[in-house]
Short mmCIF file of C-alpha atoms and ligand atoms in Angstrom, two decimals:
data_model
loop_
_atom_site.label_atom_id
_atom_site.label_comp_id
_atom_site.label_asym_id
_atom_site.label_seq_id
_atom_site.Cartn_x
_atom_site.Cartn_y
_atom_site.Cartn_z
CA MET G 1 -3.79 17.03 -2.96
CA GLU G 2 -1.92 19.94 -4.49
CA PHE G 3 -3.14 21.45 -7.72
CA HIS G 4 -1.16 23.80 -9.98
CA VAL G 5 -2.29 25.28 -13.31
CA TYR G 6 0.21 26.36 -15.96
CA GLU G 7 -0.10 28.67 -18.93
CA ASN G 8 0.41 25.87 -21.45
CA ALA G 9 0.85 22.12 -21.76
CA LYS G 10 4.61 22.22 -22.18
CA ALA G 11 5.08 24.14 -18.94
CA ALA G 12 2.81 21.76 -16.98
CA CYS G 13 4.74 18.74 -18.27
CA GLU G 14 8.10 20.33 -17.68
CA ALA G 15 7.08 21.06 -14.11
CA ALA G 16 6.61 17.31 -13.70
CA GLY G 17 10.13 16.87 -15.08
CA VAL G 18 11.38 19.27 -12.39
CA LEU G 19 9.88 17.09 -9.66
CA LEU G 20 11.38 13.90 -11.10
CA ALA G 21 14.79 15.56 -11.48
CA ALA G 22 14.64 16.83 -7.89
CA GLN G 23 13.91 13.31 -6.70
CA ILE G 24 16.93 11.92 -8.60
CA THR G 25 19.11 14.75 -7.30
CA ARG G 26 18.20 14.02 -3.69
CA LYS G 27 18.43 10.22 -3.96
CA GLY G 28 20.70 8.80 -6.64
CA ASP G 29 19.14 5.34 -6.49
CA SER G 30 15.56 6.58 -6.66
CA VAL G 31 12.82 4.28 -7.89
CA LEU G 32 10.73 6.09 -10.51
CA GLY G 33 7.26 4.98 -11.57
CA LEU G 34 6.92 6.00 -15.21
CA ALA G 35 4.00 6.67 -17.53
CA THR G 36 3.49 6.67 -21.27
CA GLY G 37 1.07 8.64 -23.46
CA SER G 38 1.62 11.95 -25.21
CA THR G 39 1.40 14.00 -22.02
CA PRO G 40 4.71 13.10 -20.32
CA ILE G 41 6.88 13.53 -23.44
CA PRO G 42 8.09 17.07 -22.51
CA ALA G 43 8.93 15.81 -19.00
CA TYR G 44 11.17 13.11 -20.47
CA ALA G 45 12.75 15.64 -22.84
CA MET G 46 13.65 17.79 -19.81
CA LEU G 47 15.23 14.84 -18.03
CA VAL G 48 17.27 13.95 -21.13
CA SER G 49 18.44 17.54 -21.48
CA TRP G 50 19.50 17.76 -17.83
CA TYR G 51 21.26 14.41 -18.13
CA GLU G 52 23.17 15.63 -21.22
CA ARG G 53 24.25 18.73 -19.32
CA GLY G 54 25.45 16.66 -16.36
CA VAL G 55 22.77 17.91 -13.97
CA ILE G 56 21.25 14.49 -13.23
CA ASP G 57 22.66 10.98 -13.38
CA PHE G 58 20.61 7.80 -13.98
CA ASP G 59 23.41 5.36 -13.18
CA ARG G 60 21.71 4.07 -10.02
CA VAL G 61 18.10 5.00 -10.83
CA ARG G 62 15.55 2.19 -11.11
CA THR G 63 12.35 2.51 -13.13
CA PHE G 64 9.02 0.68 -13.23
CA ASN G 65 6.50 1.50 -15.92
CA LEU G 66 2.80 1.50 -15.22
CA ASP G 67 1.57 -0.64 -18.05
CA GLU G 68 1.93 -2.35 -21.41
CA TYR G 69 -0.41 -3.91 -23.95
CA VAL G 70 -0.81 -7.68 -23.71
CA GLY G 71 0.70 -9.60 -26.61
CA ILE G 72 2.32 -6.62 -28.32
CA ASP G 73 5.79 -7.02 -29.83
CA PRO G 74 8.14 -4.83 -27.73
CA GLN G 75 9.72 -3.72 -31.03
CA SER G 76 6.37 -2.41 -32.31
CA PRO G 77 6.37 1.41 -32.40
CA ALA G 78 2.97 1.34 -30.62
CA SER G 79 4.35 -0.63 -27.65
CA TYR G 80 5.16 1.13 -24.42
CA HIS G 81 8.58 -0.59 -24.45
CA TYR G 82 9.33 1.21 -27.70
CA PHE G 83 7.93 4.51 -26.42
CA MET G 84 10.12 4.46 -23.32
CA HIS G 85 13.17 3.47 -25.32
CA GLU G 86 12.56 6.33 -27.76
CA HIS G 87 11.87 9.05 -25.23
CA LEU G 88 14.10 8.14 -22.30
CA PHE G 89 15.90 4.81 -21.98
CA SER G 90 18.10 5.12 -25.07
CA LYS G 91 19.02 8.71 -24.23
CA VAL G 92 20.24 8.50 -20.64
CA ASN G 93 22.58 6.20 -18.72
CA LEU G 94 19.89 3.99 -17.18
CA ARG G 95 21.22 0.45 -16.80
CA PRO G 96 19.08 -2.06 -18.75
CA GLU G 97 18.77 -4.25 -15.66
CA ASN G 98 17.26 -1.32 -13.75
CA VAL G 99 14.46 -0.74 -16.24
CA HIS G 100 11.17 -2.62 -15.81
CA LEU G 101 7.89 -2.82 -17.71
CA PRO G 102 5.11 -5.26 -16.86
CA SER G 103 4.69 -8.16 -19.26
CA GLY G 104 2.66 -11.32 -19.61
CA GLN G 105 -0.96 -11.77 -18.64
CA THR G 106 -1.22 -14.31 -15.84
CA ALA G 107 -1.77 -13.61 -12.16
CA ALA G 108 1.78 -14.92 -11.57
CA ASP G 109 3.15 -12.32 -14.03
CA GLY G 110 1.40 -9.59 -12.05
CA ARG G 111 2.68 -10.91 -8.73
CA ALA G 112 6.24 -11.08 -10.08
CA TYR G 113 6.05 -7.40 -11.05
CA ASP G 114 4.68 -6.43 -7.62
CA GLU G 115 7.49 -8.39 -5.97
CA ALA G 116 10.12 -6.66 -8.12
CA ILE G 117 8.76 -3.24 -7.07
CA HIS G 118 8.77 -4.34 -3.44
CA ALA G 119 12.33 -5.71 -3.71
CA ALA G 120 13.47 -2.34 -5.11
CA GLY G 121 12.15 -0.67 -1.95
CA GLY G 122 8.92 0.70 -3.43
CA ILE G 123 8.34 3.61 -5.78
CA ASP G 124 9.68 6.98 -4.63
CA ILE G 125 7.83 9.08 -7.18
CA GLN G 126 5.10 7.98 -9.56
CA LEU G 127 4.42 9.96 -12.73
CA LEU G 128 0.86 9.66 -14.03
CA GLY G 129 -1.12 10.82 -17.02
CA ILE G 130 -4.88 10.39 -16.98
CA GLY G 131 -7.40 8.94 -19.40
CA ARG G 132 -10.47 10.90 -20.47
CA ASN G 133 -12.54 8.56 -18.34
CA GLY G 134 -10.33 9.07 -15.29
CA HIS G 135 -8.21 5.96 -15.78
CA ILE G 136 -4.68 5.88 -14.43
CA GLY G 137 -2.22 3.37 -15.81
CA PHE G 138 -4.77 1.12 -17.45
CA ASN G 139 -7.03 0.99 -14.40
CA GLU G 140 -10.33 1.55 -16.15
CA PRO G 141 -13.56 2.66 -14.43
CA ALA G 142 -14.86 -0.38 -12.54
CA GLY G 143 -16.97 -1.54 -9.64
CA GLU G 144 -14.00 -1.78 -7.30
CA PHE G 145 -10.42 -0.55 -6.99
CA THR G 146 -7.70 -2.95 -8.08
CA TYR G 147 -4.77 -3.78 -5.87
CA GLY G 148 -1.74 -5.31 -7.60
CA THR G 149 -0.50 -5.63 -11.16
CA HIS G 150 -3.17 -7.32 -13.23
CA THR G 151 -4.57 -7.86 -16.71
CA VAL G 152 -7.30 -5.47 -17.85
CA THR G 153 -9.73 -5.36 -20.72
CA LEU G 154 -9.62 -1.91 -22.27
CA THR G 155 -12.79 0.14 -22.55
CA GLN G 156 -14.04 1.30 -25.93
CA SER G 157 -13.21 4.91 -24.98
CA THR G 158 -9.58 3.99 -24.28
CA ILE G 159 -9.30 1.92 -27.46
CA GLU G 160 -10.55 4.90 -29.46
CA ALA G 161 -8.26 7.36 -27.64
CA ASN G 162 -5.21 5.15 -28.23
CA ALA G 163 -6.06 4.20 -31.84
CA ARG G 164 -3.94 7.14 -33.02
CA PHE G 165 -0.82 5.11 -32.25
CA PHE G 166 -1.98 2.20 -34.43
CA ALA G 167 -2.78 1.77 -38.13
CA SER G 168 -6.47 1.33 -37.26
CA PRO G 169 -8.67 0.96 -34.13
CA ASP G 170 -8.90 -2.76 -34.90
CA ASP G 171 -5.16 -3.06 -34.30
CA VAL G 172 -5.35 -1.73 -30.73
CA PRO G 173 -4.84 -4.67 -28.36
CA ARG G 174 -7.96 -5.35 -26.30
CA GLN G 175 -6.02 -6.17 -23.16
CA ALA G 176 -3.20 -4.65 -21.18
CA ILE G 177 -1.22 -5.46 -18.04
CA SER G 178 -1.19 -2.62 -15.55
CA MET G 179 -0.03 -1.76 -12.09
CA GLY G 180 -3.07 -1.66 -9.84
CA ILE G 181 -4.43 1.27 -7.88
CA GLY G 182 -2.79 -0.30 -4.81
CA ASN G 183 0.65 -0.14 -6.47
CA ILE G 184 0.08 3.49 -7.43
CA MET G 185 -1.18 4.50 -3.98
CA ALA G 186 1.85 2.81 -2.38
CA ALA G 187 4.21 5.26 -4.16
CA LYS G 188 5.70 7.75 -1.71
CA CYS G 189 4.83 10.69 -3.94
CA ILE G 190 2.60 11.03 -7.02
CA VAL G 191 2.70 13.59 -9.85
CA LEU G 192 -0.28 13.56 -12.20
CA VAL G 193 -0.11 15.65 -15.37
CA ALA G 194 -3.16 16.44 -17.50
CA THR G 195 -3.30 18.71 -20.51
CA GLY G 196 -5.92 19.68 -23.07
CA SER G 197 -9.66 20.27 -22.84
CA ALA G 198 -10.47 16.56 -23.30
CA LYS G 199 -9.07 15.98 -19.79
CA ALA G 200 -10.95 18.81 -18.02
CA ASP G 201 -13.83 16.66 -16.83
CA ALA G 202 -11.50 13.88 -15.62
CA VAL G 203 -9.39 16.42 -13.71
CA TYR G 204 -12.44 17.96 -12.07
CA ARG G 205 -13.86 14.58 -11.07
CA THR G 206 -10.46 13.44 -9.80
CA ILE G 207 -10.03 16.40 -7.47
CA ARG G 208 -13.56 17.49 -6.58
CA GLY G 209 -15.70 14.44 -7.25
CA PRO G 210 -16.59 11.59 -4.92
CA ILE G 211 -13.94 8.93 -4.43
CA THR G 212 -15.17 6.06 -6.55
CA PRO G 213 -13.69 3.27 -8.68
CA ARG G 214 -15.90 4.67 -11.46
CA VAL G 215 -13.29 7.47 -11.61
CA PRO G 216 -10.13 5.52 -10.70
CA ALA G 217 -7.97 8.66 -10.26
CA SER G 218 -10.37 10.00 -7.60
CA ILE G 219 -8.66 7.78 -5.01
CA LEU G 220 -5.62 10.05 -5.28
CA GLN G 221 -7.52 12.45 -2.98
CA LEU G 222 -6.50 10.08 -0.18
CA HIS G 223 -2.78 10.11 -1.01
CA PRO G 224 -0.64 12.16 1.40
CA CYS G 225 1.71 13.46 -1.31
CA CYS G 226 -0.05 13.95 -4.63
CA VAL G 227 0.49 16.88 -6.98
CA VAL G 228 -1.76 17.52 -9.99
CA LEU G 229 -0.28 19.71 -12.73
CA THR G 230 -2.45 20.94 -15.61
CA ASP G 231 -2.52 23.48 -18.38
CA ARG G 232 -5.36 26.03 -18.54
CA GLU G 233 -7.58 23.79 -20.66
CA ALA G 234 -7.38 20.68 -18.49
CA GLY G 235 -7.77 22.81 -15.34
CA ALA G 236 -10.66 24.87 -16.75
CA LEU G 237 -13.47 23.35 -14.66
CA MET G 238 -11.44 23.85 -11.49
CA MET G 239 -11.44 27.62 -12.04
CA LYS G 240 -15.22 27.95 -11.92
C1 LIG D 301 -2.94 5.49 -21.89
C2 LIG D 301 -1.99 5.10 -20.76
C3 LIG D 301 -2.13 6.02 -19.58
C4 LIG D 301 -2.12 7.46 -20.04
C5 LIG D 301 -3.27 7.70 -20.97
C6 LIG D 301 -3.38 9.14 -21.45
O1 LIG D 301 -4.19 4.91 -21.75
N1 LIG D 301 -2.17 3.76 -20.33
O2 LIG D 301 -1.07 5.76 -18.66
O3 LIG D 301 -2.20 8.31 -18.93
O4 LIG D 301 -3.10 6.86 -22.09
O5 LIG D 301 -2.54 9.35 -22.54
P1 LIG D 301 -2.25 10.75 -23.20
O6 LIG D 301 -1.25 11.42 -22.33
O7 LIG D 301 -1.68 10.43 -24.55
O8 LIG D 301 -3.53 11.47 -23.27
#
């Protein structure tokens, strides 16, 4: 696992954008695993800016998002469909048929998403944020690691953290559909970005703690190509 600390959050996130852009530059039909949340926004802004300047081209790029709330209207501003449309899809030349987000809530819905990833040749580079409790995608702390795309019940901590995107905490959906840890670990390369002091403990436990499904991101220690990028605050406990 590689670990790099940046002076500020914007620089850490833009560094993730650099890695995604490099992947697209080297392989025009790359398969990107994409994440939502506040953290990756500067990375997407970098990609849009490089696209506008003709540096990168999304014409043959395929994308698979990590997760989405169950039952949410894709047009709702709190949905991950909407987020991706706002920050990336509507601003670059990605073909609509090459863009994928998980949907539904049955085991068959999860399997269909896994099969679509497999049919695309697997994920070349997976962008990840991290929850305060060490969740990745919506893989919450649990007794065992998940494998494929599946429905999850969100923890109270995640509902509270994500309530800022909704009118009230009561409006946060209680369930989501998420790629599993197995899907994430199958990516050829992983870039995890964490910023802000609220993520410091999760970063420390991800990199230095025991590998346990109680800290889902800790399994990334076993990935052969995983880069963790943080600002000073999120990396603070690593400096001690
Ligand atoms: C959500 C998403 C995660 C994301 C996390 C952190 O729970 N499902 O993929 O990493 O939020 O979000 P933020 O970057 O806003 O802190």
